[in-house]
mmCIF file of C-alpha atoms and ligand atoms in Angstrom:
data_model
loop_
_atom_site.group_PDB
_atom_site.id
_atom_site.type_symbol
_atom_site.label_atom_id
_atom_site.label_comp_id
_atom_site.label_asym_id
_atom_site.label_seq_id
_atom_site.Cartn_x
_atom_site.Cartn_y
_atom_site.Cartn_z
ATOM 1 C CA UNK A 1 11.969 2.976 18.037
ATOM 2 C CA UNK A 2 11.859 1.016 14.774
ATOM 3 C CA UNK A 3 14.279 1.002 11.942
ATOM 4 C CA UNK A 4 12.066 3.353 9.768
ATOM 5 C CA UNK A 5 11.547 5.844 12.653
ATOM 6 C CA UNK A 6 15.113 5.984 13.473
ATOM 7 C CA UNK A 7 16.045 6.639 9.808
ATOM 8 C CA UNK A 8 13.442 9.400 9.797
ATOM 9 C CA UNK A 9 14.811 11.009 12.988
ATOM 10 C CA UNK A 10 18.218 11.116 11.236
ATOM 11 C CA UNK A 11 17.079 12.413 8.114
ATOM 12 C CA UNK A 12 15.292 15.418 9.888
ATOM 13 C CA UNK A 13 18.401 16.790 11.126
ATOM 14 C CA UNK A 14 20.637 16.451 7.930
ATOM 15 C CA UNK A 15 21.916 19.740 6.622
ATOM 16 C CA UNK A 16 22.024 19.967 2.859
ATOM 17 C CA UNK A 17 24.800 21.004 0.393
ATOM 18 C CA UNK A 18 24.251 22.041 -3.134
ATOM 19 C CA UNK A 19 26.192 19.164 -4.510
ATOM 20 C CA UNK A 20 23.882 16.456 -3.024
ATOM 21 C CA UNK A 21 21.522 15.761 -5.741
ATOM 22 C CA UNK A 22 19.732 12.913 -3.775
ATOM 23 C CA UNK A 23 20.531 12.232 -0.141
ATOM 24 C CA UNK A 24 18.823 9.915 2.463
ATOM 25 C CA UNK A 25 15.497 8.181 1.296
ATOM 26 C CA UNK A 26 16.491 6.317 -2.020
ATOM 27 C CA UNK A 27 18.484 3.108 -2.675
ATOM 28 C CA UNK A 28 21.688 5.197 -2.888
ATOM 29 C CA UNK A 29 22.793 8.860 -2.666
ATOM 30 C CA UNK A 30 23.505 10.992 -5.816
ATOM 31 C CA UNK A 31 26.470 13.255 -5.395
ATOM 32 C CA UNK A 32 28.040 16.008 -7.805
ATOM 33 C CA UNK A 33 31.601 15.876 -7.755
ATOM 34 C CA UNK A 34 32.855 19.127 -8.927
ATOM 35 C CA UNK A 35 34.712 19.350 -12.428
ATOM 36 C CA UNK A 36 38.263 18.670 -12.030
ATOM 37 C CA UNK A 37 38.236 17.357 -8.574
ATOM 38 C CA UNK A 38 39.349 13.934 -7.228
ATOM 39 C CA UNK A 39 37.111 12.117 -4.771
ATOM 40 C CA UNK A 40 38.866 11.011 -1.482
ATOM 41 C CA UNK A 41 37.226 8.234 0.344
ATOM 42 C CA UNK A 42 37.877 6.960 3.927
ATOM 43 C CA UNK A 43 36.097 4.521 6.361
ATOM 44 C CA UNK A 44 36.674 3.801 9.905
ATOM 45 C CA UNK A 45 34.804 1.697 12.317
ATOM 46 C CA UNK A 46 34.354 2.220 16.192
ATOM 47 C CA UNK A 47 33.394 -0.810 18.171
ATOM 48 C CA UNK A 48 32.207 -0.591 21.705
ATOM 49 C CA UNK A 49 35.060 -1.345 24.141
ATOM 50 C CA UNK A 50 37.706 -1.250 21.457
ATOM 51 C CA UNK A 51 37.745 2.229 20.089
ATOM 52 C CA UNK A 52 36.004 3.908 22.901
ATOM 53 C CA UNK A 53 35.453 2.750 26.508
ATOM 54 C CA UNK A 54 32.315 1.003 27.453
ATOM 55 C CA UNK A 55 30.001 3.665 28.837
ATOM 56 C CA UNK A 56 31.312 6.600 26.663
ATOM 57 C CA UNK A 57 28.543 9.260 26.243
ATOM 58 C CA UNK A 58 26.463 8.700 23.016
ATOM 59 C CA UNK A 59 27.426 12.433 21.848
ATOM 60 C CA UNK A 60 31.114 11.513 22.340
ATOM 61 C CA UNK A 61 30.746 8.444 20.211
ATOM 62 C CA UNK A 62 28.856 10.238 17.625
ATOM 63 C CA UNK A 63 31.580 12.928 17.514
ATOM 64 C CA UNK A 64 34.443 10.687 17.406
ATOM 65 C CA UNK A 65 32.835 8.333 14.654
ATOM 66 C CA UNK A 66 33.081 11.270 12.357
ATOM 67 C CA UNK A 67 36.257 12.975 13.617
ATOM 68 C CA UNK A 68 38.590 9.974 12.959
ATOM 69 C CA UNK A 69 37.325 9.659 9.433
ATOM 70 C CA UNK A 70 37.732 13.537 8.849
ATOM 71 C CA UNK A 71 41.191 13.068 10.306
ATOM 72 C CA UNK A 72 41.939 10.573 7.436
ATOM 73 C CA UNK A 73 40.542 13.354 5.065
ATOM 74 C CA UNK A 74 42.802 15.951 6.713
ATOM 75 C CA UNK A 75 45.920 13.677 6.214
ATOM 76 C CA UNK A 76 45.222 13.441 2.571
ATOM 77 C CA UNK A 77 44.891 17.316 2.325
ATOM 78 C CA UNK A 78 41.180 17.037 1.272
ATOM 79 C CA UNK A 79 38.177 19.084 1.854
ATOM 80 C CA UNK A 80 35.522 17.239 3.450
ATOM 81 C CA UNK A 81 32.101 17.036 1.697
ATOM 82 C CA UNK A 82 29.704 13.938 2.431
ATOM 83 C CA UNK A 83 29.714 11.098 4.492
ATOM 84 C CA UNK A 84 27.693 7.870 5.269
ATOM 85 C CA UNK A 85 26.812 6.231 8.470
ATOM 86 C CA UNK A 86 26.317 2.663 9.368
ATOM 87 C CA UNK A 87 24.898 2.192 12.881
ATOM 88 C CA UNK A 88 24.595 -1.165 14.683
ATOM 89 C CA UNK A 89 22.541 -0.822 17.964
ATOM 90 C CA UNK A 90 21.812 -3.347 20.617
ATOM 91 C CA UNK A 91 18.674 -1.350 21.457
ATOM 92 C CA UNK A 92 17.169 1.543 19.391
ATOM 93 C CA UNK A 93 16.915 3.885 22.488
ATOM 94 C CA UNK A 94 15.639 7.324 21.365
ATOM 95 C CA UNK A 95 17.536 9.140 23.819
ATOM 96 C CA UNK A 96 20.818 7.416 22.932
ATOM 97 C CA UNK A 97 20.210 8.065 19.364
ATOM 98 C CA UNK A 98 19.334 11.684 19.807
ATOM 99 C CA UNK A 99 22.704 12.134 22.027
ATOM 100 C CA UNK A 100 24.563 10.301 19.238
ATOM 101 C CA UNK A 101 23.293 12.638 16.747
ATOM 102 C CA UNK A 102 24.073 15.720 18.624
ATOM 103 C CA UNK A 103 27.623 14.836 18.734
ATOM 104 C CA UNK A 104 27.699 13.591 15.059
ATOM 105 C CA UNK A 105 26.048 16.770 13.716
ATOM 106 C CA UNK A 106 27.991 19.233 15.788
ATOM 107 C CA UNK A 107 31.072 18.111 14.084
ATOM 108 C CA UNK A 108 29.450 17.816 10.734
ATOM 109 C CA UNK A 109 28.172 21.244 10.729
ATOM 110 C CA UNK A 110 31.668 22.622 11.776
ATOM 111 C CA UNK A 111 33.143 21.300 8.636
ATOM 112 C CA UNK A 112 29.987 21.527 6.252
ATOM 113 C CA UNK A 113 29.762 17.762 5.748
ATOM 114 C CA UNK A 114 26.373 16.343 4.627
ATOM 115 C CA UNK A 115 25.321 12.892 5.886
ATOM 116 C CA UNK A 116 23.957 11.529 2.672
ATOM 117 C CA UNK A 117 23.186 7.739 3.556
ATOM 118 C CA UNK A 118 23.850 4.806 5.685
ATOM 119 C CA UNK A 119 22.551 1.626 7.091
ATOM 120 C CA UNK A 120 20.727 0.644 10.352
ATOM 121 C CA UNK A 121 20.948 -2.678 11.894
ATOM 122 C CA UNK A 122 20.385 -4.565 15.223
ATOM 123 C CA UNK A 123 23.601 -6.033 16.859
ATOM 124 C CA UNK A 124 26.316 -5.221 19.078
ATOM 125 C CA UNK A 125 27.279 -1.382 19.370
ATOM 126 C CA UNK A 126 29.367 -0.367 16.428
ATOM 127 C CA UNK A 127 29.484 2.711 14.341
ATOM 128 C CA UNK A 128 31.032 2.762 10.895
ATOM 129 C CA UNK A 129 31.375 6.004 8.980
ATOM 130 C CA UNK A 130 32.711 6.695 5.424
ATOM 131 C CA UNK A 131 33.842 10.335 4.728
ATOM 132 C CA UNK A 132 34.006 11.678 1.221
ATOM 133 C CA UNK A 133 36.219 14.612 0.481
ATOM 134 C CA UNK A 134 37.756 16.338 -2.480
ATOM 135 C CA UNK A 135 41.012 17.400 -3.619
ATOM 136 C CA UNK A 136 42.775 19.120 -6.600
ATOM 137 C CA UNK A 137 44.640 16.512 -8.808
ATOM 138 C CA UNK A 138 48.025 16.192 -7.667
ATOM 139 C CA UNK A 139 47.458 17.924 -4.298
ATOM 140 C CA UNK A 140 46.722 14.973 -2.046
ATOM 141 C CA UNK A 141 49.110 14.400 0.777
ATOM 142 C CA UNK A 142 50.558 10.762 0.570
ATOM 143 C CA UNK A 143 52.611 8.571 2.725
ATOM 144 C CA UNK A 144 55.088 7.807 0.252
ATOM 145 C CA UNK A 145 56.907 10.967 -0.465
ATOM 146 C CA UNK A 146 59.180 11.444 2.522
ATOM 147 C CA UNK A 147 62.726 12.205 1.517
ATOM 148 C CA UNK A 148 66.098 11.619 3.301
ATOM 149 C CA UNK A 149 67.100 14.811 5.151
ATOM 150 C CA UNK A 150 63.428 15.934 5.734
ATOM 151 C CA UNK A 151 62.273 17.453 9.089
ATOM 152 C CA UNK A 152 59.557 15.268 10.761
ATOM 153 C CA UNK A 153 56.837 17.326 12.344
ATOM 154 C CA UNK A 154 53.990 16.813 14.528
ATOM 155 C CA UNK A 155 51.016 19.260 15.164
ATOM 156 C CA UNK A 156 49.581 20.128 18.555
ATOM 157 C CA UNK A 157 50.587 17.621 21.159
ATOM 158 C CA UNK A 158 50.548 13.947 21.724
ATOM 159 C CA UNK A 159 49.825 11.439 24.706
ATOM 160 C CA UNK A 160 46.784 13.049 26.137
ATOM 161 C CA UNK A 161 44.291 10.372 24.890
ATOM 162 C CA UNK A 162 46.606 7.460 26.057
ATOM 163 C CA UNK A 163 46.899 9.125 29.367
ATOM 164 C CA UNK A 164 43.019 9.362 29.717
ATOM 165 C CA UNK A 165 42.587 5.749 28.673
ATOM 166 C CA UNK A 166 45.108 4.358 30.976
ATOM 167 C CA UNK A 167 43.822 6.362 33.935
ATOM 168 C CA UNK A 168 40.354 5.367 33.145
ATOM 169 C CA UNK A 169 41.396 1.691 33.070
ATOM 170 C CA UNK A 170 42.899 1.999 36.529
ATOM 171 C CA UNK A 171 39.746 3.627 37.711
ATOM 172 C CA UNK A 172 41.507 6.906 38.473
ATOM 173 C CA UNK A 173 40.042 10.225 38.106
ATOM 174 C CA UNK A 174 40.740 11.651 34.402
ATOM 175 C CA UNK A 175 41.181 15.471 34.064
ATOM 176 C CA UNK A 176 38.692 17.013 31.786
ATOM 177 C CA UNK A 177 41.130 18.104 29.112
ATOM 178 C CA UNK A 178 42.594 14.761 28.792
ATOM 179 C CA UNK A 179 39.277 13.071 28.683
ATOM 180 C CA UNK A 180 38.308 15.546 25.900
ATOM 181 C CA UNK A 181 41.282 14.378 23.727
ATOM 182 C CA UNK A 182 40.045 10.811 23.954
ATOM 183 C CA UNK A 183 36.251 11.636 23.248
ATOM 184 C CA UNK A 184 36.298 14.582 20.872
ATOM 185 C CA UNK A 185 39.400 14.576 18.818
ATOM 186 C CA UNK A 186 39.694 17.588 16.394
ATOM 187 C CA UNK A 187 40.443 16.758 12.803
ATOM 188 C CA UNK A 188 43.374 18.937 11.455
ATOM 189 C CA UNK A 189 41.363 19.822 8.076
ATOM 190 C CA UNK A 190 42.785 23.434 7.662
ATOM 191 C CA UNK A 191 46.268 22.283 8.392
ATOM 192 C CA UNK A 192 46.225 19.287 5.833
ATOM 193 C CA UNK A 193 44.830 21.727 3.295
ATOM 194 C CA UNK A 194 47.706 24.144 4.102
ATOM 195 C CA UNK A 195 50.382 21.645 3.875
ATOM 196 C CA UNK A 196 49.987 21.315 0.055
ATOM 197 C CA UNK A 197 53.327 22.227 -1.616
ATOM 198 C CA UNK A 198 55.141 22.059 1.878
ATOM 199 C CA UNK A 199 54.629 18.471 3.069
ATOM 200 C CA UNK A 200 56.373 15.747 1.154
ATOM 201 C CA UNK A 201 54.626 13.100 3.297
ATOM 202 C CA UNK A 202 51.569 13.034 5.780
ATOM 203 C CA UNK A 203 49.776 10.750 7.831
ATOM 204 C CA UNK A 204 47.180 11.299 10.937
ATOM 205 C CA UNK A 205 48.230 9.766 14.216
ATOM 206 C CA UNK A 206 45.643 7.182 15.316
ATOM 207 C CA UNK A 207 47.825 4.310 16.402
ATOM 208 C CA UNK A 208 50.765 6.066 17.938
ATOM 209 C CA UNK A 209 53.563 8.323 16.519
ATOM 210 C CA UNK A 210 56.177 5.427 16.121
ATOM 211 C CA UNK A 211 53.552 3.202 14.493
ATOM 212 C CA UNK A 212 52.250 5.822 12.134
ATOM 213 C CA UNK A 213 55.450 7.491 11.359
ATOM 214 C CA UNK A 214 56.614 3.874 10.489
ATOM 215 C CA UNK A 215 53.833 3.617 7.917
ATOM 216 C CA UNK A 216 55.334 6.880 6.235
ATOM 217 C CA UNK A 217 58.767 5.503 6.379
ATOM 218 C CA UNK A 218 57.739 1.979 5.015
ATOM 219 C CA UNK A 219 55.756 3.661 2.202
ATOM 220 C CA UNK A 220 58.481 6.122 1.384
ATOM 221 C CA UNK A 221 61.519 3.470 1.585
ATOM 222 C CA UNK A 222 63.222 5.485 4.172
ATOM 223 C CA UNK A 223 63.837 5.506 8.043
ATOM 224 C CA UNK A 224 63.477 7.980 10.883
ATOM 225 C CA UNK A 225 65.372 9.241 13.804
ATOM 226 C CA UNK A 226 63.341 10.864 16.540
ATOM 227 C CA UNK A 227 63.841 12.611 19.761
ATOM 228 C CA UNK A 228 61.123 11.232 22.317
ATOM 229 C CA UNK A 229 61.660 14.175 24.520
ATOM 230 C CA UNK A 230 60.758 16.514 21.642
ATOM 231 C CA UNK A 231 57.317 15.025 21.362
ATOM 232 C CA UNK A 232 54.954 17.947 22.417
ATOM 233 C CA UNK A 233 52.986 17.493 25.565
ATOM 234 C CA UNK A 234 49.927 19.395 26.894
ATOM 235 C CA UNK A 235 49.806 21.306 30.122
ATOM 236 C CA UNK A 236 47.316 18.644 31.452
ATOM 237 C CA UNK A 237 49.695 15.946 30.591
ATOM 238 C CA UNK A 238 52.656 17.712 32.126
ATOM 239 C CA UNK A 239 50.462 18.399 35.452
ATOM 240 C CA UNK A 240 50.261 14.562 35.809
ATOM 241 C CA UNK A 241 53.873 14.731 36.858
ATOM 242 C CA UNK A 242 54.624 11.314 35.226
ATOM 243 C CA UNK A 243 58.066 9.501 35.413
ATOM 244 C CA UNK A 244 59.762 9.906 32.043
ATOM 245 C CA UNK A 245 59.278 6.336 31.051
ATOM 246 C CA UNK A 246 55.486 6.453 31.176
ATOM 247 C CA UNK A 247 55.151 9.762 29.616
ATOM 248 C CA UNK A 248 57.446 8.820 26.568
ATOM 249 C CA UNK A 249 55.467 5.498 26.257
ATOM 250 C CA UNK A 250 52.116 7.287 26.042
ATOM 251 C CA UNK A 251 53.381 10.051 23.886
ATOM 252 C CA UNK A 252 55.302 7.950 21.363
ATOM 253 C CA UNK A 253 53.077 4.815 21.369
ATOM 254 C CA UNK A 254 49.808 5.702 22.761
ATOM 255 C CA UNK A 255 47.561 6.368 19.887
ATOM 256 C CA UNK A 256 44.148 8.269 19.487
ATOM 257 C CA UNK A 257 45.952 11.577 18.968
ATOM 258 C CA UNK A 258 44.554 12.643 15.576
ATOM 259 C CA UNK A 259 47.416 14.900 15.095
ATOM 260 C CA UNK A 260 49.184 15.191 11.617
ATOM 261 C CA UNK A 261 52.692 13.978 11.264
ATOM 262 C CA UNK A 262 54.382 15.202 8.111
ATOM 263 C CA UNK A 263 57.770 15.495 6.506
ATOM 264 C CA UNK A 264 59.283 18.719 4.831
ATOM 265 C CA UNK A 265 62.305 19.959 3.274
ATOM 266 C CA UNK A 266 64.261 21.875 6.115
ATOM 267 C CA UNK A 267 65.162 24.604 3.511
ATOM 268 C CA UNK A 268 61.410 25.776 3.459
ATOM 269 C CA UNK A 269 61.328 26.060 7.190
ATOM 270 C CA UNK A 270 60.371 29.845 7.186
ATOM 271 C CA UNK A 271 57.421 28.965 4.837
ATOM 272 C CA UNK A 272 56.341 26.263 6.979
ATOM 273 C CA UNK A 273 56.672 28.519 10.134
ATOM 274 C CA UNK A 274 54.527 31.153 8.385
ATOM 275 C CA UNK A 275 51.871 28.813 7.047
ATOM 276 C CA UNK A 276 51.442 27.575 10.481
ATOM 277 C CA UNK A 277 51.497 30.722 12.252
ATOM 278 C CA UNK A 278 48.683 32.116 9.917
ATOM 279 C CA UNK A 279 46.544 29.027 11.084
ATOM 280 C CA UNK A 280 47.446 29.487 14.660
ATOM 281 C CA UNK A 281 48.722 25.916 14.700
ATOM 282 C CA UNK A 282 51.683 24.585 16.746
ATOM 283 C CA UNK A 283 53.786 22.022 15.463
ATOM 284 C CA UNK A 284 57.028 20.580 16.635
ATOM 285 C CA UNK A 285 60.059 19.286 14.994
ATOM 286 C CA UNK A 286 60.549 15.675 16.382
ATOM 287 C CA UNK A 287 63.277 14.215 14.213
ATOM 288 C CA UNK A 288 64.727 13.783 10.749
ATOM 289 C CA UNK A 289 64.235 11.406 7.949
ATOM 290 C CA UNK A 290 67.353 8.917 7.316
ATOM 291 C CA UNK A 291 68.184 6.523 4.624
ATOM 292 C CA UNK A 292 68.344 3.430 7.125
ATOM 293 C CA UNK A 293 64.869 1.710 7.264
ATOM 294 C CA UNK A 294 63.312 1.634 10.745
ATOM 295 C CA UNK A 295 62.608 4.149 13.418
ATOM 296 C CA UNK A 296 65.553 4.917 15.804
ATOM 297 C CA UNK A 297 64.421 6.894 18.972
ATOM 298 C CA UNK A 298 66.480 8.673 21.195
ATOM 299 C CA UNK A 299 65.857 10.947 24.399
ATOM 300 C CA UNK A 300 66.946 14.528 25.016
ATOM 301 C CA UNK A 301 70.392 13.253 26.178
ATOM 302 C CA UNK A 302 70.922 11.177 23.215
ATOM 303 C CA UNK A 303 70.591 7.839 24.687
ATOM 304 C CA UNK A 304 68.782 5.315 22.667
ATOM 305 C CA UNK A 305 65.095 4.726 23.706
ATOM 306 C CA UNK A 306 62.780 1.751 22.963
ATOM 307 C CA UNK A 307 59.022 1.656 23.538
ATOM 308 C CA UNK A 308 57.445 -1.268 25.439
ATOM 309 C CA UNK A 309 54.955 -1.547 22.665
ATOM 310 C CA UNK A 310 54.635 0.488 19.337
ATOM 311 C CA UNK A 311 50.995 0.987 19.141
ATOM 312 C CA UNK A 312 47.649 -0.421 18.852
ATOM 313 C CA UNK A 313 47.460 -3.421 16.539
ATOM 314 C CA UNK A 314 44.147 -5.409 15.932
ATOM 315 C CA UNK A 315 44.523 -9.246 15.815
ATOM 316 C CA UNK A 316 47.893 -9.297 17.613
ATOM 317 C CA UNK A 317 48.625 -12.241 19.771
HETATM 318 P P1 LIG B 401 17.895 -0.156 1.495
HETATM 319 O O1 LIG B 401 17.062 -1.422 2.071
HETATM 320 O O2 LIG B 401 17.615 0.093 -0.091
HETATM 321 O O3 LIG B 401 19.338 -0.482 1.708
HETATM 322 P P2 LIG B 401 17.532 1.176 3.813
HETATM 323 O O4 LIG B 401 16.025 1.056 4.177
HETATM 324 O O5 LIG B 401 18.696 0.625 4.548
HETATM 325 O O6 LIG B 401 17.649 1.187 2.238
HETATM 326 O O7 LIG B 401 17.635 2.906 4.006
HETATM 327 C C1 LIG B 401 16.679 3.810 3.603
HETATM 328 C C2 LIG B 401 17.401 4.979 3.242
HETATM 329 O O8 LIG B 401 17.873 5.555 4.701
HETATM 330 C C3 LIG B 401 18.694 5.037 2.400
HETATM 331 O O9 LIG B 401 18.790 6.229 1.712
HETATM 332 C C4 LIG B 401 19.838 4.957 3.496
HETATM 333 O O10 LIG B 401 21.111 5.332 2.954
HETATM 334 C C5 LIG B 401 19.286 5.815 4.607
HETATM 335 N N1 LIG B 401 19.855 5.380 5.889
HETATM 336 C C6 LIG B 401 19.584 4.141 6.448
HETATM 337 N N2 LIG B 401 20.175 4.105 7.725
HETATM 338 C C7 LIG B 401 21.082 5.359 7.912
HETATM 339 C C8 LIG B 401 21.804 5.752 8.766
HETATM 340 N N3 LIG B 401 22.194 5.152 10.005
HETATM 341 N N4 LIG B 401 22.293 7.052 8.580
HETATM 342 C C9 LIG B 401 21.964 7.710 7.322
HETATM 343 N N5 LIG B 401 21.074 7.322 6.464
HETATM 344 C C10 LIG B 401 20.629 6.164 6.706
HETATM 345 MG MG1 LIG B 402 17.697 -0.672 -1.669
#
């Protein structure tokens, strides 16, 4: 398939939105930002063998490329609106592209996100998406608002994707629910929207709870004390009957969870509970914000706990 056939194939499948004045086909897209709204922009790249295991199904790559970007918008409390897609492909294989687009558009349509442009090149398999969202002024959730005494919360559960990746790397069987968490993360858009007025700070967990909570603490000029045994684990993770050390490592430092980690005033606990139950979302209180910089982790018995690594870092030695 040639570049223009490929672009035509993408264009055929794009769903429109009223605020897309001009989508794919010109030199650039024209988008109508509603009066009084702020534009929120995020970009994330997925490289073959780095951000997804080599051999990942094309539909899962398509889903994940958009999901990790929508997760960033969720963490900002934004409504997703538009996206662009840069595709670098070693071979322009029709079946691969169709599969990729199936996954990509399945998630795009769930959140009414319009693909409005992109770029297509020949090279190693790499997918870069920018996601554009909208937020009311003053309503964005940021990393720099955590206050001493805040409770620290995490949505859903963590550690599944790290478990899947680790089992895969050891050529062991990966239970389906764990593999699904690695391949098809679910961006917490509705939760991010609902945390307005409740969360003082928020981040999505892509590089591991400790690493990402560390960013919140650094931006807010505070520290955190967390209970690693309060990190929520899925049934599928528990069913692996792991030793506590491995489970804690995957849950605290694994990454690829795409849950929201946020801080709230403990006095607003009942409002938070009501908001989460209205959304049908579980969240767990994993610790508190303290004045001393850095993150101190302990286990359920109160003994100090240290990870063997804190999360994925590109360009680390
Ligand atoms: P230009 O040479 O002006 O940059 P291109 O030939 O790269 O234009 O792209 C033509 C049109 O197709 C543009 O509107 C561009 O945004 C769109 N496009 C190209 N690749 C993709 C892609 N992978 N996904 C979505 N739109 C794309
Ligand atoms: Mg041009």
